[in-house]
Coordinates of C-alpha atoms in Angstrom, one line a residue:
P92 CA 17.5 -44.5 -9.2
R93 CA 15.8 -41.3 -8.1
C94 CA 17.6 -38.1 -7.3
T95 CA 16.5 -34.4 -6.9
A96 CA 16.8 -32.2 -9.9
P97 CA 20.2 -30.5 -10.3
A98 CA 20.8 -26.8 -9.7
S99 CA 20.7 -26.1 -13.4
S100 CA 17.0 -26.9 -13.5
S101 CA 16.0 -23.9 -11.4
G102 CA 12.4 -22.9 -11.8
I103 CA 10.9 -26.4 -12.0
M104 CA 9.9 -26.4 -8.3
Q105 CA 8.4 -22.9 -8.5
R106 CA 5.9 -20.8 -10.4
S107 CA 7.2 -17.6 -11.9
I108 CA 5.1 -14.4 -11.6
R109 CA 5.8 -11.2 -13.6
T110 CA 6.9 -8.6 -11.1
C111 CA 7.9 -5.0 -11.1
L112 CA 9.5 -3.2 -8.2
M113 CA 8.7 0.5 -8.1
R114 CA 9.2 3.5 -5.9
G115 CA 6.0 5.5 -5.6
G116 CA 6.5 8.7 -3.7
S117 CA 8.3 8.0 -0.5
S118 CA 7.3 4.3 -0.5
K119 CA 8.4 1.3 -2.4
G120 CA 6.2 -1.6 -3.5
V121 CA 5.8 -4.7 -5.6
Y122 CA 3.5 -4.0 -8.6
L123 CA 1.7 -7.0 -10.1
H124 CA -0.8 -7.7 -12.9
A125 CA -4.1 -8.9 -11.6
K126 CA -4.3 -11.6 -14.2
D127 CA -1.1 -13.2 -12.9
L128 CA -2.7 -13.8 -9.5
P129 CA -5.5 -16.0 -8.2
A130 CA -8.9 -14.4 -7.6
P131 CA -9.2 -12.4 -4.3
G132 CA -9.2 -14.7 -1.3
P133 CA -7.0 -16.9 0.9
L134 CA -5.1 -18.4 -2.0
R135 CA -4.1 -15.0 -3.4
D136 CA -3.0 -13.8 0.0
N137 CA -0.9 -16.9 0.5
V138 CA 0.8 -16.3 -2.8
I139 CA 1.5 -12.7 -1.9
L140 CA 2.8 -13.5 1.6
R141 CA 5.2 -16.1 0.1
L142 CA 6.3 -13.6 -2.5
F143 CA 7.1 -11.0 0.2
G144 CA 8.6 -13.5 2.6
S145 CA 6.0 -12.9 5.3
P146 CA 5.5 -13.4 8.2
D147 CA 9.1 -12.6 9.1
T148 CA 10.4 -9.3 10.5
R149 CA 13.4 -9.5 8.1
Q150 CA 11.4 -10.9 5.2
I151 CA 14.6 -12.6 4.3
D152 CA 12.9 -15.2 2.0
G153 CA 11.0 -12.7 -0.1
L154 CA 10.9 -9.3 -1.8
G155 CA 9.6 -7.3 1.2
G156 CA 11.9 -4.7 2.5
A157 CA 11.3 -5.4 6.2
D158 CA 9.9 -2.0 6.7
V159 CA 6.3 -0.7 6.7
L160 CA 7.2 1.7 3.9
T161 CA 8.5 -1.1 1.6
S162 CA 6.2 -4.0 2.4
K163 CA 3.5 -2.7 0.1
L164 CA 1.7 -4.1 -2.9
A165 CA -0.1 -2.8 -6.0
I166 CA -2.3 -5.1 -8.1
V167 CA -3.2 -3.5 -11.4
G168 CA -5.7 -4.7 -14.1
P169 CA -8.3 -3.6 -16.5
P170 CA -11.1 -1.3 -15.2
S171 CA -14.2 -2.8 -13.7
V172 CA -16.2 0.5 -13.5
P173 CA -17.2 3.1 -16.0
G174 CA -14.9 6.2 -16.1
A175 CA -11.7 4.4 -15.1
D176 CA -8.7 3.4 -17.1
V177 CA -7.4 0.8 -14.7
D178 CA -8.3 -1.0 -11.5
Y179 CA -5.8 -0.8 -8.6
T180 CA -5.9 -2.7 -5.4
F181 CA -3.5 -1.7 -2.6
G182 CA -2.2 -4.2 0.0
Q183 CA -0.2 -3.6 3.1
V184 CA 1.7 -6.8 3.7
S185 CA 2.4 -7.5 7.4
F186 CA 5.7 -9.0 8.4
V187 CA 4.6 -9.8 11.9
S188 CA 1.5 -11.9 11.0
S189 CA 0.1 -13.8 8.0
Q190 CA -2.0 -10.9 6.8
V191 CA -2.5 -8.6 3.8
D192 CA -4.6 -5.6 4.8
Y193 CA -6.8 -4.2 2.0
K194 CA -8.9 -1.8 4.1
G195 CA -7.4 1.4 3.0
N196 CA -5.2 2.9 0.2
C197 CA -1.6 4.2 0.1
G198 CA -1.2 7.4 -1.8
N199 CA 2.5 7.0 -2.4
I200 CA 2.0 3.6 -4.0
S201 CA -0.8 5.2 -6.0
A202 CA 1.7 7.5 -7.5
G203 CA 3.3 4.7 -9.4
V204 CA 0.2 3.1 -10.8
G205 CA -0.2 5.5 -13.8
S206 CA 3.4 5.0 -14.9
F207 CA 3.1 1.3 -14.4
A208 CA -0.1 1.1 -16.5
I209 CA 1.4 3.2 -19.3
D210 CA 4.7 1.3 -19.4
E211 CA 3.1 -2.2 -19.2
G212 CA 0.8 -1.5 -22.2
L213 CA -2.4 -1.4 -20.2
L214 CA -3.2 2.0 -21.9
P215 CA -2.9 3.1 -25.5
P216 CA 0.7 4.2 -26.4
P217 CA 1.5 7.9 -26.3
G218 CA 0.3 9.8 -29.4
A219 CA 2.4 12.2 -31.5
G220 CA 3.1 15.3 -29.5
E221 CA 1.4 14.0 -26.3
T222 CA 3.3 15.2 -23.2
H223 CA 1.0 14.2 -20.4
R224 CA -1.6 11.5 -19.8
V225 CA -4.4 11.6 -17.3
V226 CA -4.8 8.1 -15.9
R227 CA -8.1 7.5 -14.1
I228 CA -7.4 4.9 -11.4
H229 CA -10.2 3.0 -9.8
N230 CA -9.0 2.2 -6.3
T231 CA -10.9 -1.0 -5.4
N232 CA -10.1 -0.6 -1.7
T233 CA -12.1 2.6 -1.4
S234 CA -14.2 2.5 -4.7
A235 CA -12.8 6.0 -5.4
I236 CA -11.3 7.2 -8.7
L237 CA -8.0 8.9 -8.4
K238 CA -6.5 11.0 -11.3
A239 CA -2.8 10.8 -12.0
T240 CA -1.4 13.3 -14.5
V241 CA 1.7 11.5 -15.7
P242 CA 4.4 13.1 -18.0
I243 CA 5.1 10.9 -21.0
G244 CA 7.5 10.7 -23.9
A245 CA 7.7 8.7 -27.0
H246 CA 8.6 5.5 -25.1
G247 CA 6.4 5.8 -22.0
A248 CA 6.3 7.5 -18.7
E249 CA 9.0 10.1 -18.0
V250 CA 11.4 9.7 -15.1
D251 CA 13.8 12.6 -15.1
G252 CA 12.6 16.0 -13.8
S253 CA 13.1 18.7 -11.3
T254 CA 10.5 17.8 -8.6
A255 CA 11.9 17.0 -5.2
I256 CA 9.8 15.3 -2.4
S257 CA 10.8 14.9 1.2
G258 CA 12.0 11.4 2.1
V259 CA 13.4 10.7 -1.4
P260 CA 16.9 11.7 -2.5
G261 CA 17.3 13.5 -5.8
T262 CA 14.5 14.7 -8.2
G263 CA 12.2 13.2 -10.7
A264 CA 9.3 13.9 -13.2
C265 CA 6.3 15.5 -11.5
I266 CA 3.2 13.3 -11.2
D267 CA 0.1 15.2 -10.1
L268 CA -2.2 13.1 -7.9
D269 CA -5.8 14.3 -7.5
F270 CA -7.6 12.8 -4.5
S271 CA -10.7 15.0 -4.7
A272 CA -13.0 12.0 -5.0
T273 CA -11.8 10.3 -1.8
S274 CA -14.1 12.0 0.8
G275 CA -15.5 9.2 3.0
S276 CA -13.1 6.7 1.4
V277 CA -13.9 3.9 3.8
T278 CA -16.7 5.1 6.1
G279 CA -18.8 7.0 3.5
K280 CA -18.6 10.3 5.3
L281 CA -15.9 13.0 5.7
L282 CA -16.8 13.2 9.4
P283 CA -17.7 9.6 10.2
S284 CA -19.1 10.4 13.7
G285 CA -20.7 13.7 12.6
H286 CA -18.5 15.8 14.9
R287 CA -15.5 18.0 14.1
S288 CA -14.0 17.2 17.4
E289 CA -15.1 15.0 20.3
M290 CA -14.0 13.3 23.5
L291 CA -13.0 9.7 22.9
S292 CA -13.1 7.1 25.6
V293 CA -9.8 5.0 25.5
A294 CA -9.2 1.8 27.4
G295 CA -6.4 1.7 30.0
G296 CA -3.3 -0.5 30.0
D297 CA 0.4 -0.5 30.4
G298 CA 0.1 1.5 33.7
H299 CA -2.4 3.9 32.2
G300 CA -6.0 4.0 33.4
P301 CA -9.0 4.7 31.1
E302 CA -8.8 8.1 29.6
E303 CA -10.8 10.7 27.7
L304 CA -8.9 12.4 24.8
E305 CA -10.1 15.1 22.5
V306 CA -9.8 13.9 18.9
T307 CA -10.9 14.7 15.4
L308 CA -12.1 11.7 13.3
L309 CA -12.0 12.4 9.6
D310 CA -12.1 10.2 6.5
A311 CA -10.6 11.7 3.3
G312 CA -8.0 9.7 1.5
Q313 CA -7.8 7.5 4.5
P314 CA -9.7 7.3 7.8
T315 CA -7.5 9.2 10.4
V316 CA -7.6 9.8 14.1
F317 CA -6.1 13.2 14.9
V318 CA -4.7 13.7 18.4
R319 CA -2.7 16.7 19.9
S320 CA 0.9 15.6 20.5
A321 CA 0.8 17.7 23.7
D322 CA -2.1 15.5 25.0
L323 CA 0.3 12.5 24.9
G324 CA 3.0 14.3 26.9
L325 CA 5.0 15.3 23.8
A326 CA 6.3 18.8 23.2
P327 CA 4.0 20.6 20.8
T328 CA 6.8 20.9 18.2
T329 CA 8.2 17.4 18.6
C330 CA 6.8 16.4 15.2
A331 CA 9.1 18.9 13.5
S332 CA 12.2 16.9 14.5
S333 CA 12.8 13.4 13.2
V334 CA 15.3 12.7 16.0
L335 CA 12.9 13.8 18.8
T336 CA 10.0 12.0 17.3
A337 CA 11.9 8.8 16.8
V338 CA 13.2 8.9 20.4
A339 CA 9.7 9.6 21.8
L340 CA 8.0 6.9 19.8
A341 CA 10.7 4.3 20.7
D342 CA 8.8 4.1 24.0
A343 CA 6.8 0.8 23.7
A344 CA 4.3 2.0 26.3
L345 CA 3.6 5.1 24.3
L346 CA 3.1 3.1 21.1
R347 CA 0.7 0.7 22.9
R348 CA -1.2 3.7 24.2
I349 CA -1.5 5.1 20.7
E350 CA -2.7 1.7 19.5
R351 CA -5.5 1.8 22.0
I352 CA -6.4 5.3 20.8
R353 CA -6.4 4.0 17.3
G354 CA -8.6 1.1 18.3
A355 CA -11.1 3.3 20.0
G356 CA -11.2 5.6 17.0
A357 CA -11.8 2.6 14.7
V358 CA -14.8 1.5 16.7
R359 CA -16.2 5.1 16.7
M360 CA -15.8 5.2 12.9
G361 CA -17.5 1.8 12.4
I362 CA -14.4 0.0 11.1
V363 CA -14.3 -2.7 13.8
Q364 CA -16.6 -3.8 16.6
T365 CA -14.2 -3.6 19.5
W366 CA -10.9 -1.7 20.0
Q367 CA -9.0 -5.0 20.4
E368 CA -10.0 -6.1 16.9
A369 CA -8.3 -3.1 15.3
E370 CA -4.8 -4.6 15.6
E371 CA -5.8 -8.0 14.4
K372 CA -8.3 -7.3 11.7
S373 CA -7.5 -3.7 10.6
P374 CA -3.8 -2.9 11.4
Y375 CA -3.5 -0.4 8.6
T376 CA -6.7 1.5 8.9
P377 CA -7.2 4.0 10.5
F378 CA -4.0 6.1 10.8
V379 CA -3.2 8.0 13.9
V380 CA -1.7 11.5 13.4
L381 CA -0.2 13.5 16.2
V382 CA -0.5 17.2 15.4
G383 CA 1.1 20.4 16.8
P384 CA 1.7 24.0 15.8
A385 CA 4.4 25.0 13.5
P386 CA 7.7 25.5 15.4
G387 CA 8.0 29.2 14.5
A388 CA 6.6 32.0 12.5
D389 CA 9.5 31.9 10.1
E390 CA 9.3 28.2 9.5
P391 CA 7.9 27.2 6.0
K392 CA 5.3 25.0 7.8
D393 CA 1.7 25.6 8.7
L394 CA 1.6 22.8 11.3
T395 CA 3.6 19.7 12.3
A396 CA 2.4 16.1 12.1
T397 CA 3.6 12.6 12.7
C398 CA 1.7 9.6 11.5
I399 CA 1.7 6.2 13.2
F400 CA 0.5 3.2 11.2
M401 CA 1.0 -0.5 11.4
Q402 CA 2.0 0.2 15.1
Q403 CA 5.1 2.1 13.8
L404 CA 6.3 5.6 13.2
H405 CA 6.0 6.7 9.5
K406 CA 9.4 8.0 8.6
A407 CA 8.0 10.6 6.2
Y408 CA 4.3 11.2 5.8
P409 CA 1.5 9.2 3.9
V410 CA -0.1 10.9 1.0
T411 CA -3.6 9.6 1.9
G412 CA -2.9 10.9 5.5
S413 CA -1.9 14.3 4.0
V414 CA -5.3 14.4 2.2
A415 CA -7.1 13.9 5.6
T416 CA -4.8 16.4 7.3
T417 CA -5.5 19.1 4.7
A418 CA -9.3 18.5 4.9
A419 CA -9.1 18.8 8.7
A420 CA -6.9 21.9 8.6
L421 CA -9.4 23.7 6.3
L422 CA -12.4 22.7 8.5
P423 CA -13.1 25.1 11.4
G424 CA -13.7 23.2 14.7
T425 CA -11.2 20.4 14.2
I426 CA -8.1 20.2 16.4
V427 CA -6.0 20.3 13.2
H428 CA -7.6 23.6 12.2
T429 CA -6.8 25.0 15.7
A430 CA -3.2 23.9 15.5
A431 CA -2.5 25.2 12.0
K432 CA -1.6 28.6 10.7
P433 CA -4.2 30.0 8.2
P434 CA -2.8 28.7 4.9
T435 CA -2.0 31.3 2.3
G436 CA -1.8 28.7 -0.5
A437 CA -1.0 25.0 -0.3
L438 CA -1.0 23.5 3.2
R439 CA 2.5 22.9 4.3
I440 CA 2.7 19.9 6.6
G441 CA 6.0 19.6 8.6
H442 CA 6.8 15.9 9.2
P443 CA 9.8 13.8 10.3
S444 CA 11.5 13.9 6.9
G445 CA 10.7 17.5 5.8
V446 CA 7.6 19.3 4.4
M447 CA 4.7 18.1 2.2
E448 CA 2.6 20.6 0.4
V449 CA -1.1 19.8 -0.5
E450 CA -3.5 21.9 -2.5
G451 CA -6.9 21.6 -1.0
C452 CA -10.4 23.0 -0.8
V453 CA -13.3 22.0 1.5
E454 CA -16.9 23.1 1.0
D455 CA -18.1 23.8 4.5
G456 CA -21.7 23.4 5.7
K457 CA -23.9 21.0 7.6
S458 CA -22.3 18.1 5.7
P459 CA -18.9 19.4 4.6
T460 CA -17.4 18.0 1.4
L461 CA -13.8 17.7 0.1
V462 CA -13.7 19.6 -3.2
R463 CA -10.0 19.4 -4.0
A464 CA -6.9 17.6 -2.7
S465 CA -3.9 17.5 -5.0
I466 CA -0.3 16.6 -4.4
A467 CA 2.9 16.4 -6.4
R468 CA 4.8 13.0 -6.3
T469 CA 7.5 11.2 -8.3
A470 CA 7.8 7.5 -9.2
R471 CA 10.5 5.3 -10.7
R472 CA 10.6 1.7 -12.0
L473 CA 13.5 0.1 -10.2
M474 CA 13.4 -3.4 -11.7
D475 CA 11.2 -5.9 -13.4
G476 CA 11.3 -9.6 -14.2
S477 CA 10.1 -12.8 -12.6
A478 CA 9.6 -13.6 -9.0
Y479 CA 9.2 -17.2 -7.8
V480 CA 6.7 -18.8 -5.5
P481 CA 7.0 -22.6 -4.6
W482 CA 4.4 -24.8 -6.1
A483 CA 3.5 -26.0 -2.6
V484 CA 1.7 -22.7 -2.1
W485 CA -1.0 -24.0 -4.4
P486 CA -2.2 -27.1 -2.5
K487 CA -4.4 -28.6 -5.2
L488 CA -1.8 -28.1 -7.9
Y489 CA 0.8 -29.5 -5.7
R490 CA -1.2 -32.7 -5.1
A491 CA -1.9 -33.0 -8.8
L492 CA 1.8 -33.2 -9.4
G493 CA 2.2 -35.8 -6.7
G494 CA 4.4 -33.8 -4.4
P495 CA 7.9 -32.6 -5.1
L496 CA 9.3 -33.3 -8.6
E497 CA 12.2 -35.7 -8.8
V498 CA 14.2 -36.2 -11.9
T499 CA 16.6 -39.0 -12.9
G500 CA 19.7 -38.7 -15.0
G501 CA 21.9 -35.6 -15.6
P502 CA 21.7 -32.4 -17.6
S503 CA 22.9 -34.1 -20.8
S504 CA 20.3 -36.8 -20.8
W505 CA 17.1 -35.1 -19.7
L506 CA 15.0 -31.9 -20.0
M507 CA 11.7 -31.3 -18.4
L508 CA 9.4 -28.4 -19.0
I509 CA 6.1 -27.9 -17.2
S510 CA 3.4 -26.0 -19.1
V511 CA 0.3 -25.0 -17.2
E512 CA -2.7 -24.2 -19.3
L513 CA -5.3 -22.4 -17.2
A514 CA -8.8 -23.4 -18.0
D515 CA -10.0 -20.3 -16.2
A516 CA -7.6 -17.6 -15.2
D517 CA -9.6 -17.0 -12.0
Q518 CA -9.7 -20.6 -11.0
W519 CA -6.2 -21.8 -10.8
E520 CA -7.3 -25.2 -9.5
S521 CA -8.8 -26.0 -12.9
S522 CA -5.5 -26.6 -14.7
V523 CA -4.2 -29.0 -17.2
F524 CA -0.6 -30.2 -17.0
R525 CA 1.6 -31.4 -19.9
L526 CA 5.0 -32.9 -19.2
F527 CA 7.4 -32.9 -22.2
F528 CA 10.4 -35.3 -22.5
P529 CA 12.8 -35.0 -25.4
S530 CA 13.6 -38.3 -27.1
R531 CA 17.2 -39.4 -26.9
S532 CA 17.5 -39.3 -30.7
G533 CA 17.0 -35.5 -30.6
Q534 CA 13.6 -35.6 -32.3
H535 CA 10.6 -33.5 -31.2
P536 CA 9.6 -33.9 -27.6
T537 CA 6.9 -36.4 -26.7
A538 CA 4.1 -35.6 -24.3

């Protein structure tokens, strides 16, 4: 007689993957070892989507948090370029479609990569008296090398500290992130179109006719389309209030209008061919940022800004977006520079959750260059262990096993263990299976 395996045999029907859940800055993501995943391609994306429970707006059957700030992924492995300590690939996992977007980077998730690499043994252990470790992170999405200065102790990355960041309760150990090498992160140029501000032709829709809007297109940290909030009918200081911003951006027609602006900007920057492709092929890149002046002379802000990405309002502010905002604010002729107070130190960006400060420097000229962009973040490991993905996600392996496993007998009379030996870690299809059955006499298992 045949029957399905009892509940006590959990794990037989699924493959386990080492998994770490971390908060990086004001985002939260799943951090994985590159060697535990298939090579880049459709199979890897299918594994990731199943791991996150996508596509599903609740992500109820996976680890995703059903929010654009928590449906994020970091894949970390040995360096593939000189001058780096680790490779890091960022993925924004959609919960409305079967897509993992790798076209840009997330600075908040980047904040956790150094700590993850140290604690996972990807770097040499801390030396005697060593209090900080500079981790050179090769971001494969943009080919840039980020530098994370991570406080460490005898047992790994420090967690406790006095640094507070907007959008995260409490305090933590300060991680300094240097994004100086991210100018032209995706397009190859700080100013992809060659202009500091320009009129952008935007398609009509949802009751709006075609329109011309003044924008600044800039690529540092992340390609970004900057638009005046007032030009969209929002009060210039709306971005300073999370309540007002949320109410204004709950307007579906407004969000669709912003998406058309984003699509037109993506075309102008050479990211997609048509504005309609942006939502389908590049939903994460570029960002759109609505900028306005600081609400008052006494406010500890130099300007206000709200970011829209993945067709939703960012509840805080993206680190990579802050790099672009800082570069634009320091560059005369941009609409961000016009809106901002002249900074007396770090640029203070007012956003829906508070204020973000970024140290920046731009070398102006015919081809301006980002010289420095540095921001303080915190990160914390929340849990680690094994996540499970059904074998059916790997079609060739699934067929090799002959479909779903079925076991006869009860827990006292059987035990089955599947050991997968990979002939090549990058080619999961080339695998050997060994099935072990213990003899009834209690002797060694027979294969």
